[in-house]
Structures are given as structure tokens and as C-alpha cells.
PDB file of C-alpha atoms in Angstrom:
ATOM      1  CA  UNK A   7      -9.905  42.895  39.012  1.00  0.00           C
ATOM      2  CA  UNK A   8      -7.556  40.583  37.511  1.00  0.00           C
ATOM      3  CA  UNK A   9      -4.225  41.847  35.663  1.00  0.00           C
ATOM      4  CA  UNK A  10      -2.744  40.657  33.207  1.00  0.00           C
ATOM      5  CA  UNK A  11       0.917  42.102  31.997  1.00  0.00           C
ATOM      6  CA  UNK A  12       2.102  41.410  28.247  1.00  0.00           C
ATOM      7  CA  UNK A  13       5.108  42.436  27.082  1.00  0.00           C
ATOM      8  CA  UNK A  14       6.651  43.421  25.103  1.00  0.00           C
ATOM      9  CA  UNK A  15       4.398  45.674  22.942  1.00  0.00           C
ATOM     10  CA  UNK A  16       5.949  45.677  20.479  1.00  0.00           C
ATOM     11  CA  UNK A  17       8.536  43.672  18.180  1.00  0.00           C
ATOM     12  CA  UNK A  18       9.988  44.282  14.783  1.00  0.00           C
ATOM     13  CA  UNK A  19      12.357  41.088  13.797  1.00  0.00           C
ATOM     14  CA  UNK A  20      14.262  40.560  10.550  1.00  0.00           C
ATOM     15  CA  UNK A  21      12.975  37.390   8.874  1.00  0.00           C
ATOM     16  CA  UNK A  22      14.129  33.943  10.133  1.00  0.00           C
ATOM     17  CA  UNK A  23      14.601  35.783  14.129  1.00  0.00           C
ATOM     18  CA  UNK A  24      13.419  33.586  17.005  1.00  0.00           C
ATOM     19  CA  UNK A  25      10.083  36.491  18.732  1.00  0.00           C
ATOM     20  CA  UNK A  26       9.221  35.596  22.366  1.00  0.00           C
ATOM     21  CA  UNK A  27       6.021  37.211  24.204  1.00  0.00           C
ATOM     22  CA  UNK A  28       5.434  36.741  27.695  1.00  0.00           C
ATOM     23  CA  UNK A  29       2.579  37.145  30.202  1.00  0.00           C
ATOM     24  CA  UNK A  30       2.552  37.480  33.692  1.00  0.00           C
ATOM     25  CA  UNK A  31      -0.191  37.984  36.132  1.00  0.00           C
ATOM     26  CA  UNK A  32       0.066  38.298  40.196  1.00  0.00           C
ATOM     27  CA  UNK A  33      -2.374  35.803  40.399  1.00  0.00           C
ATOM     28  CA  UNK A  34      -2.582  31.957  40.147  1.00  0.00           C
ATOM     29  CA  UNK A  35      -4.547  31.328  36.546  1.00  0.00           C
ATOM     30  CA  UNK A  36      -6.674  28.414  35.898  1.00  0.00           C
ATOM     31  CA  UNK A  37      -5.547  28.319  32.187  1.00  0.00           C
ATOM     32  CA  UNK A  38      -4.392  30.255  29.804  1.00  0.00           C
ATOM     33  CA  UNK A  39      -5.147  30.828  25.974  1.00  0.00           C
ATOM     34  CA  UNK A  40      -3.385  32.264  23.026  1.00  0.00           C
ATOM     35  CA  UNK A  41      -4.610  34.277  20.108  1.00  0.00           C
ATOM     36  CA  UNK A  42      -3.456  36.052  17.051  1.00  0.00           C
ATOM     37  CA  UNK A  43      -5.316  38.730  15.434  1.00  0.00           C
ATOM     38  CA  UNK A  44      -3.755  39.623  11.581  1.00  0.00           C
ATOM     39  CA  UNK A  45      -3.778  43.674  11.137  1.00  0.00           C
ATOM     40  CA  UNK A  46      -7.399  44.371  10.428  1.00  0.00           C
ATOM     41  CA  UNK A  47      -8.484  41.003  11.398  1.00  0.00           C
ATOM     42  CA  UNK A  48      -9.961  39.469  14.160  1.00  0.00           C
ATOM     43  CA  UNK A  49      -8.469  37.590  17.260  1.00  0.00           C
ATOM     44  CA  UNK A  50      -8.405  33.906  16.288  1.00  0.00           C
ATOM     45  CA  UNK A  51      -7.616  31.019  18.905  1.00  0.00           C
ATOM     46  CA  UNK A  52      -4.044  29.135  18.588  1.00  0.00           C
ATOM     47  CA  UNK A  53      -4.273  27.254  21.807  1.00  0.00           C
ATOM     48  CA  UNK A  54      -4.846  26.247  25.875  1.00  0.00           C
ATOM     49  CA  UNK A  55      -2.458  25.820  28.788  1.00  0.00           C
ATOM     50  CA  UNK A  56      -4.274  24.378  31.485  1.00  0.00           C
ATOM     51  CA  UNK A  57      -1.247  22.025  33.583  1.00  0.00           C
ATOM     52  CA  UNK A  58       1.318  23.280  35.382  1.00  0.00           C
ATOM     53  CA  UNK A  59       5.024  23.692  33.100  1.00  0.00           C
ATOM     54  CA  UNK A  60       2.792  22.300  30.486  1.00  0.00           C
ATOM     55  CA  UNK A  61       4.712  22.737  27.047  1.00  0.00           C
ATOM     56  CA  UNK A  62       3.022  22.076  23.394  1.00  0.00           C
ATOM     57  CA  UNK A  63       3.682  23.028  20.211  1.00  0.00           C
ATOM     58  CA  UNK A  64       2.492  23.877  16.899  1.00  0.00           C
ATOM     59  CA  UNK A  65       5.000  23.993  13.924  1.00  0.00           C
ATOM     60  CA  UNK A  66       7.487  27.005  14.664  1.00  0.00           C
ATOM     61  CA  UNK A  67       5.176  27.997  17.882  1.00  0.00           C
ATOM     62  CA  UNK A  68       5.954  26.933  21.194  1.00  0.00           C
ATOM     63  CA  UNK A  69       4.010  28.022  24.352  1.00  0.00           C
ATOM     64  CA  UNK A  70       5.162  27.463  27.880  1.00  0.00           C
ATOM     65  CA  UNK A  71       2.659  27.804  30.971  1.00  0.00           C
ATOM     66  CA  UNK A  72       4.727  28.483  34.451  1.00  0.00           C
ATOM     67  CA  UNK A  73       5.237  26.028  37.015  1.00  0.00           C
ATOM     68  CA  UNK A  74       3.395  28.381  39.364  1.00  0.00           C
ATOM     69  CA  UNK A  75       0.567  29.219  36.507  1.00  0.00           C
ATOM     70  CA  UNK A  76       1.210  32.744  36.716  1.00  0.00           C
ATOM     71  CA  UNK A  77       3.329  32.928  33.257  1.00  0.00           C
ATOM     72  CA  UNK A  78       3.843  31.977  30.067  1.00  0.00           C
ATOM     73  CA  UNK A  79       5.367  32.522  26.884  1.00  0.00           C
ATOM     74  CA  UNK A  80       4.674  32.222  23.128  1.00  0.00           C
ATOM     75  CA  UNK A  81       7.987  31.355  21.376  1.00  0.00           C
ATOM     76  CA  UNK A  82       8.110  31.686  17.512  1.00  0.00           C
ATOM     77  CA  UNK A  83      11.109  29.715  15.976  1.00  0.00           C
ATOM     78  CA  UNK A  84      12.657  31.671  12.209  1.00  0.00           C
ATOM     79  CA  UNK A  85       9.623  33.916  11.941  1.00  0.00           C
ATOM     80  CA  UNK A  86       8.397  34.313   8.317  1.00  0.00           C
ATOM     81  CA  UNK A  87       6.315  37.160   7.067  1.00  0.00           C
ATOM     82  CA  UNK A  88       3.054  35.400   7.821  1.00  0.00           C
ATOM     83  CA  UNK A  89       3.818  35.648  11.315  1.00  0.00           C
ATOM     84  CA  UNK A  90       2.577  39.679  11.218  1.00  0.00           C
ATOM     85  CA  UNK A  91       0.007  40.531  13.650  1.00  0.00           C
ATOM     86  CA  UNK A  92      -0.761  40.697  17.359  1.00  0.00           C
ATOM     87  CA  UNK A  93      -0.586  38.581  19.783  1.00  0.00           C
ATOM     88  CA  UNK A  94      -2.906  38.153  22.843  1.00  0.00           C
ATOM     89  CA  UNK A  95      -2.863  36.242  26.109  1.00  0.00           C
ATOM     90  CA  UNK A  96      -6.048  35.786  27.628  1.00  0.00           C
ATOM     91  CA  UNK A  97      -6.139  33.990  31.450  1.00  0.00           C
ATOM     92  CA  UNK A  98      -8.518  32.693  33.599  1.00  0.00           C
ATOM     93  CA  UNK A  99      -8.427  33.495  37.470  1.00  0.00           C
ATOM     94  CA  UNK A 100     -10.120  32.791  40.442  1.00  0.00           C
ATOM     95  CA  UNK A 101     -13.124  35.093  39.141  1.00  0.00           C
ATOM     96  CA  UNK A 102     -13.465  32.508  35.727  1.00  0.00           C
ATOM     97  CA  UNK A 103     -13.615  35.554  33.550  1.00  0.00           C
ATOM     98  CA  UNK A 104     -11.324  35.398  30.873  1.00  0.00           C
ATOM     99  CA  UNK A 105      -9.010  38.689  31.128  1.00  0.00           C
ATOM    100  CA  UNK A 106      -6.684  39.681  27.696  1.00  0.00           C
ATOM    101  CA  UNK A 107      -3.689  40.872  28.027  1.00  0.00           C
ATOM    102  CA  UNK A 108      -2.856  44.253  25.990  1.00  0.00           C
ATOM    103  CA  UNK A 109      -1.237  42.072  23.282  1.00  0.00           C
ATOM    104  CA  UNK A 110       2.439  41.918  21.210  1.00  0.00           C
ATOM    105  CA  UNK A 111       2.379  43.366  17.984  1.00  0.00           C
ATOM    106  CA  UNK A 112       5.127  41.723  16.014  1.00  0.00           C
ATOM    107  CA  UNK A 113       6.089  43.125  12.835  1.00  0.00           C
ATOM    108  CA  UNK A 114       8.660  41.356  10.480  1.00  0.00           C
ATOM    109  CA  UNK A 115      10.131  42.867   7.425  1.00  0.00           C
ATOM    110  CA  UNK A 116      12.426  40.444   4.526  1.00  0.00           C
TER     111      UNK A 116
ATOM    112  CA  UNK B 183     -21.752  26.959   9.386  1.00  0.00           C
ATOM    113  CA  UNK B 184     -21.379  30.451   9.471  1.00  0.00           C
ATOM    114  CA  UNK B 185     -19.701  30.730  12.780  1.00  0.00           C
ATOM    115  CA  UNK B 186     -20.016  34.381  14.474  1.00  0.00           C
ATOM    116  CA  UNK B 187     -21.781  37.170  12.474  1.00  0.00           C
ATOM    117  CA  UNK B 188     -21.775  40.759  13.538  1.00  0.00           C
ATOM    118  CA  UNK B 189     -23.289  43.631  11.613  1.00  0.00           C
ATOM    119  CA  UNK B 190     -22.587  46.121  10.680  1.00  0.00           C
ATOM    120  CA  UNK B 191     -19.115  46.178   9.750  1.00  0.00           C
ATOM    121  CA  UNK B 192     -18.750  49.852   9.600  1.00  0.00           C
ATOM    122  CA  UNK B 193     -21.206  52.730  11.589  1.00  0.00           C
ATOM    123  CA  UNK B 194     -20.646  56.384  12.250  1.00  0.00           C
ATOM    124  CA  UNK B 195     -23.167  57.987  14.484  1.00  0.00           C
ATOM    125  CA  UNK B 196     -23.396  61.471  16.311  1.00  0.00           C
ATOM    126  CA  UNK B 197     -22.984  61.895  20.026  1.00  0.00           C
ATOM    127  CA  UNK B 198     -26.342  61.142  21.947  1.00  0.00           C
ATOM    128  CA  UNK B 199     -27.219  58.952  19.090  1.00  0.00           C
ATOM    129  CA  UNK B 200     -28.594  54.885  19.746  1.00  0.00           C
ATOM    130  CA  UNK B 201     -27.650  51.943  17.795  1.00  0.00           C
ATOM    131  CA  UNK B 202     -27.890  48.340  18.363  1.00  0.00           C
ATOM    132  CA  UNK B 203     -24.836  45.936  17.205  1.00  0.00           C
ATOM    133  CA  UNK B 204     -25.658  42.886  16.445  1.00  0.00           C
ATOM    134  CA  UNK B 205     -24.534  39.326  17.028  1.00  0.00           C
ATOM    135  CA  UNK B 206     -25.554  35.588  16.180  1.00  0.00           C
ATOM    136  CA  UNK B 207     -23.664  32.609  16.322  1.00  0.00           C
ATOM    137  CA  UNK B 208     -24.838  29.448  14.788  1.00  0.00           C
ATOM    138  CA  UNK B 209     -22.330  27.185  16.619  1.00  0.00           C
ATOM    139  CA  UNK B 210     -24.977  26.295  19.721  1.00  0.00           C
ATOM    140  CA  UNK B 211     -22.754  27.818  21.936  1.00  0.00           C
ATOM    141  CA  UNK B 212     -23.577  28.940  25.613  1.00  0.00           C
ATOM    142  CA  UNK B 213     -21.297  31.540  26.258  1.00  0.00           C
ATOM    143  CA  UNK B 214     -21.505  34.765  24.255  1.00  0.00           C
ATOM    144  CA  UNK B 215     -19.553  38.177  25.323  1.00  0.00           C
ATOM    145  CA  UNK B 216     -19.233  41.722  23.536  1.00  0.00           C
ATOM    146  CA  UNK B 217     -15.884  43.039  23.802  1.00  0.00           C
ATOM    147  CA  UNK B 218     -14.097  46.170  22.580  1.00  0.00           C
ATOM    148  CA  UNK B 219     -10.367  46.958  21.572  1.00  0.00           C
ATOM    149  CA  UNK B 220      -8.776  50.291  21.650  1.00  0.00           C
ATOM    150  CA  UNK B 221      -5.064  50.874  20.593  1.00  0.00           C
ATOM    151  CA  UNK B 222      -2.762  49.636  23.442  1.00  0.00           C
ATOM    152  CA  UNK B 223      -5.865  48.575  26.011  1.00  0.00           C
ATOM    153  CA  UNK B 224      -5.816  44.793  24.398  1.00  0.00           C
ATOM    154  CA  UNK B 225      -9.810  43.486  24.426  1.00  0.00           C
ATOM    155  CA  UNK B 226     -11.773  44.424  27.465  1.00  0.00           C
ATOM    156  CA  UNK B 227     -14.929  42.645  27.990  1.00  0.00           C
ATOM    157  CA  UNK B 228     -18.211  44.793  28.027  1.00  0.00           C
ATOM    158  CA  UNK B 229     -20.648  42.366  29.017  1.00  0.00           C
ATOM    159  CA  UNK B 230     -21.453  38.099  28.518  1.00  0.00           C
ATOM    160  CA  UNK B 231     -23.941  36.130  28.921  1.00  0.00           C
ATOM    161  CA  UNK B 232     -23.488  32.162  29.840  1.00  0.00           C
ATOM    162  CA  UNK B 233     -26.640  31.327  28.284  1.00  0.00           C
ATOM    163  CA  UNK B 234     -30.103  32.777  27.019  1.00  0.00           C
ATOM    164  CA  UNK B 235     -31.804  34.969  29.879  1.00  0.00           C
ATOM    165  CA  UNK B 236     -29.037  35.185  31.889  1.00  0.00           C
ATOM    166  CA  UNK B 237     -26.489  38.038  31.187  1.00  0.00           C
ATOM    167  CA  UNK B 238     -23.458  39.615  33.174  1.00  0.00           C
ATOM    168  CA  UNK B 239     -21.619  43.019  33.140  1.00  0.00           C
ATOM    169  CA  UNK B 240     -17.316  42.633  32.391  1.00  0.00           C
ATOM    170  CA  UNK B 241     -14.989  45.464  33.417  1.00  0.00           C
ATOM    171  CA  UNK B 242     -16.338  48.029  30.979  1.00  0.00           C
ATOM    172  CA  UNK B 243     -20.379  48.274  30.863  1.00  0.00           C
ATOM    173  CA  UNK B 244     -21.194  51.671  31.781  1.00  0.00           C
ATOM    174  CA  UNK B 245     -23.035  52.775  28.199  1.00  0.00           C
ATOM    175  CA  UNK B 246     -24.129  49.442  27.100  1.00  0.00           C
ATOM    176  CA  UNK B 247     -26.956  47.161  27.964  1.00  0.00           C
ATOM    177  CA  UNK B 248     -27.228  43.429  26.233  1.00  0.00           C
ATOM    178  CA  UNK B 249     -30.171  40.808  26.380  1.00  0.00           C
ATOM    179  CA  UNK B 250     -30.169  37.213  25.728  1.00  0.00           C
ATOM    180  CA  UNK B 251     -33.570  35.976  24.201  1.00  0.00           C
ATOM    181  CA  UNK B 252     -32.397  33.191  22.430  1.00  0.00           C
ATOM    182  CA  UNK B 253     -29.363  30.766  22.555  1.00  0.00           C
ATOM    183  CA  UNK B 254     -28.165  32.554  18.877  1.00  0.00           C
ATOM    184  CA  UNK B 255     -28.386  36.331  19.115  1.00  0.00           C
ATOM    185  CA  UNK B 256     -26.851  38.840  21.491  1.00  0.00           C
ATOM    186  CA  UNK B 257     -27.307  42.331  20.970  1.00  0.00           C
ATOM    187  CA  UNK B 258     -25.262  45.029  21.931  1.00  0.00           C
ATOM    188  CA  UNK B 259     -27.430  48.201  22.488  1.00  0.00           C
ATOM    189  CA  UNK B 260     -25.878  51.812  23.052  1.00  0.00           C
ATOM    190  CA  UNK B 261     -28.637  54.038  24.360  1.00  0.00           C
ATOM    191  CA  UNK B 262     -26.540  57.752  24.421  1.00  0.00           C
ATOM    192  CA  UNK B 263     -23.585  57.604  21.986  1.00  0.00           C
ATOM    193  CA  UNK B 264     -20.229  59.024  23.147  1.00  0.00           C
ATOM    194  CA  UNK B 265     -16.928  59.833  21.725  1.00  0.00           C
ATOM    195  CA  UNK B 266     -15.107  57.571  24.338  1.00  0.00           C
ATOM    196  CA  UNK B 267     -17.560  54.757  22.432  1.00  0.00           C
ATOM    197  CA  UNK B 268     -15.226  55.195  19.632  1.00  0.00           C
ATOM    198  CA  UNK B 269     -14.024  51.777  19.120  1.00  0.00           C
ATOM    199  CA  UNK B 270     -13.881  48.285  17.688  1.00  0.00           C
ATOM    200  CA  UNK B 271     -16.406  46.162  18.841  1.00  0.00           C
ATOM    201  CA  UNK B 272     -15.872  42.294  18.956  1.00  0.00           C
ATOM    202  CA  UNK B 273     -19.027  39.527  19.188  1.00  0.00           C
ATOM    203  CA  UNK B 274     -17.621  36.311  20.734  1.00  0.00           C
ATOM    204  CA  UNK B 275     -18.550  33.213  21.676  1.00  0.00           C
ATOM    205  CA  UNK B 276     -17.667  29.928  23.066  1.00  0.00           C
ATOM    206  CA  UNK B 277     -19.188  26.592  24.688  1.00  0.00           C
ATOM    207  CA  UNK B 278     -18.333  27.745  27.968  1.00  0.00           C
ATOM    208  CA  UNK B 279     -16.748  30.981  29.972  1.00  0.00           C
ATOM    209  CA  UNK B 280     -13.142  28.912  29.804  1.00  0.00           C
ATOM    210  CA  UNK B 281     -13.174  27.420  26.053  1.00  0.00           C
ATOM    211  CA  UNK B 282     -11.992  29.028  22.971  1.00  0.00           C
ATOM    212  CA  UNK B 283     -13.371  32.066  21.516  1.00  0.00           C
ATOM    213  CA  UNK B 284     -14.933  31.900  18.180  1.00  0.00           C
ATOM    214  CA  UNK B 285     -14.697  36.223  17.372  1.00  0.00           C
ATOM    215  CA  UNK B 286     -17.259  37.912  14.807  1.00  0.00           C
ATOM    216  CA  UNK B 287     -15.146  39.847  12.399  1.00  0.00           C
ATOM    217  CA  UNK B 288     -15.489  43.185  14.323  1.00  0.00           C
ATOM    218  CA  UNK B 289     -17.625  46.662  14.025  1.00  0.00           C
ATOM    219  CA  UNK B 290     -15.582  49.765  14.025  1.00  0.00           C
ATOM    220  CA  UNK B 291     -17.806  52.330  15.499  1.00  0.00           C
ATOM    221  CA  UNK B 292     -17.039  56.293  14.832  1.00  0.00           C
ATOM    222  CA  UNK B 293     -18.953  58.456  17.448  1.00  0.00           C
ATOM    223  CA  UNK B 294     -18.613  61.909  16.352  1.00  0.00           C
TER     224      UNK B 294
END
């Protein structure tokens, strides 16, 4: 079935460090999402790649989808504290089941 | 609008042991999928269904069966409890198989 690779799997930053995740599958995705599940929480959506290179933002988050849609990244600009948690890709392939990646946790400490 | 609501939120059972988990979603959604997440395995999906009498196994439904009577409910039944069932157990659903996911807070299952 389809794979997809997150990594890393783990960050600790100091507070106000850029954190970068990135995802990477063999395959050609449809699109990709992003969620973020708080320690104890539950995964909650952030957003949707669906174009090639496409690039959007939200606030300190940036997410990148590959030219070949087989990557992308979540980039998090002078994390704050309220950044905690982990952080999940989750692609569609050629199968249309949406596969999760293992996730980043990202811990960040004042 | 309540969104996704699982219960319970907590359950301990003995090995051999069934249980039902359940799910509704008031958000008229289509899609609906059980997943569960074990440390350092991400979410892997157990089974979904793409609308009400039509369900689907994902990469991990040996244990678990699921129906789809009606557009709002989707339970997840485990027939024989099993340690390796010792997990947390996310309801989900969306409009379609490619939209957002709208997650039910979770139910951490002990099997003992």
C-alpha cells in the first residue's frame, strides 16, 4: 500500500526557532493535508495542497507541496509555546485513501 | 452542532471480551472512517465507509467489523478483545474520502 515517510520524529526547539517537517512518499499524491494533534488531543485539520509547488500560508505556518507532488513541508516561522504537539501529513494516492504519515512531535521549551 | 461524538472516552476490558465504540456525526457528512494511533505508527485506518450501507476495510481490519445504517452513526464493534487492541481509537469524518477530517475526541482502549 501507499507509504508515506515523515520526518523527523521528533523536534525540541528553543522558543522563537524556525521547525520544518517534511513528507515524502514514492508515489505521485493527489493532495495532501496537514494536521496537528495537541498532547492528549485530537488531530485537527490546518490545511490542503492540491497544485503542483503550490505554497499558502497561515500566520507563522507555511506549507510547500513538491513540484512533482511527492513532498512537502510544514515550515513554522519563531515557534511559540502554543506550537506543542504533533504534526501529521496525510496524502492521497492513486488508491484515494487518505494514508498519515507517522507524524513530528515538536516540543518547545521558553 | 456537535460535530463528531465518540463514546466512551475511556474502556478497559479483558482479553476475549466484546465492545462496541461508538460514533455519530451530525455534520451530514458521507465519509466516515475508524482509525487507531499507537506511539510512533501515526493513524492507520481500520475501516470507512463512503456512505450509509456501504462500508470498506483500510490497512488494519483484522478484529473489527463496522456497519453503516444510517448517514450519522458508525459503530466500531470488537468481537474477541486482544492486547494488540490496546490503543487509541479515532471516529472521523468528512464530506468526501479527499476533504478534511472532522476527528471525535478519541477512546483509549486498555485490553488486559
Amino acid at each position: 500500500g501507499q507509504q508515506v515517510m515523515q520526518i523527523p520524529q521528533y523536534q525540541h526547539v528553543q522558543e522563537g526557532e524556525d521547525f520544518t517537517t517534511y513528507c515524502n512518499s514514492s508515489t505521485t499524491l493527489s493532495n495532501i493535508q496537514w494536521y496537528k494533534q495537541r498532547p492528549g488531543g485530537h488531530p485537527v485539520f490546518l490545511i490542503q495542497l492540491v497544485k503542483s509547488g503550490e505554497v499558502k500560508k497561515q500566520k507563522r505556518l507555511t506549507f510547500q507541496f513538491g513540484e512533482a507532488k511527492k513532498n512537502s513541508s510544514l515550515h513554522i516561522t519563531a515557534t511559540q509555546t502554543t506550537d506543542v504537539g504533533t504534526y501529521f501529513c496525510a496524502a492521497t494516492g492513486t488508491a484515494s485513501k487518505l494514508t498519515f504519515g507517522t507524524g513530528t512531535r515538536l516540543q518547545v521549551t521558553l | 452542532n456537535a460535530g463528531v461524538t465518540q463514546t466512551p472516552k475511556f474502556q478497559v476490558l479483558k482479553t476475549g471480551q466484546s465492545m462496541t465504540l461508538q460514533c455519530a456525526q451530525d455534520m451530514n457528512h458521507e465519509y466516515m472512517s475508524w482509525y487507531r494511533q499507537d506511539p510512533g505508527m501515526g493513524l492507520r485506518l481500520i475501516h470507512y465507509s463512503v456512505g450509509a450501507g456501504i462500508t470498506d476495510q483500510g490497512e488494519v481490519p483484522n478484529g473489527y467489523n463496522v456497519s453503516r445504517s444510517t448517514t450519522e452513526d458508525f459503530p466500531l464493534r470488537l468481537l474477541s478483545a486482544a492486547p494488540s487492541q490496546t490503543s487509541v481509537y479515532f471516529c472521523a469524518s468528512s464530506f468526501g474520502n479527499n476533504s478534511p477530517l472532522h476527528f471525535g475526541n478519541g477512546t483509549r482502549l486498555t485490553v488486559t
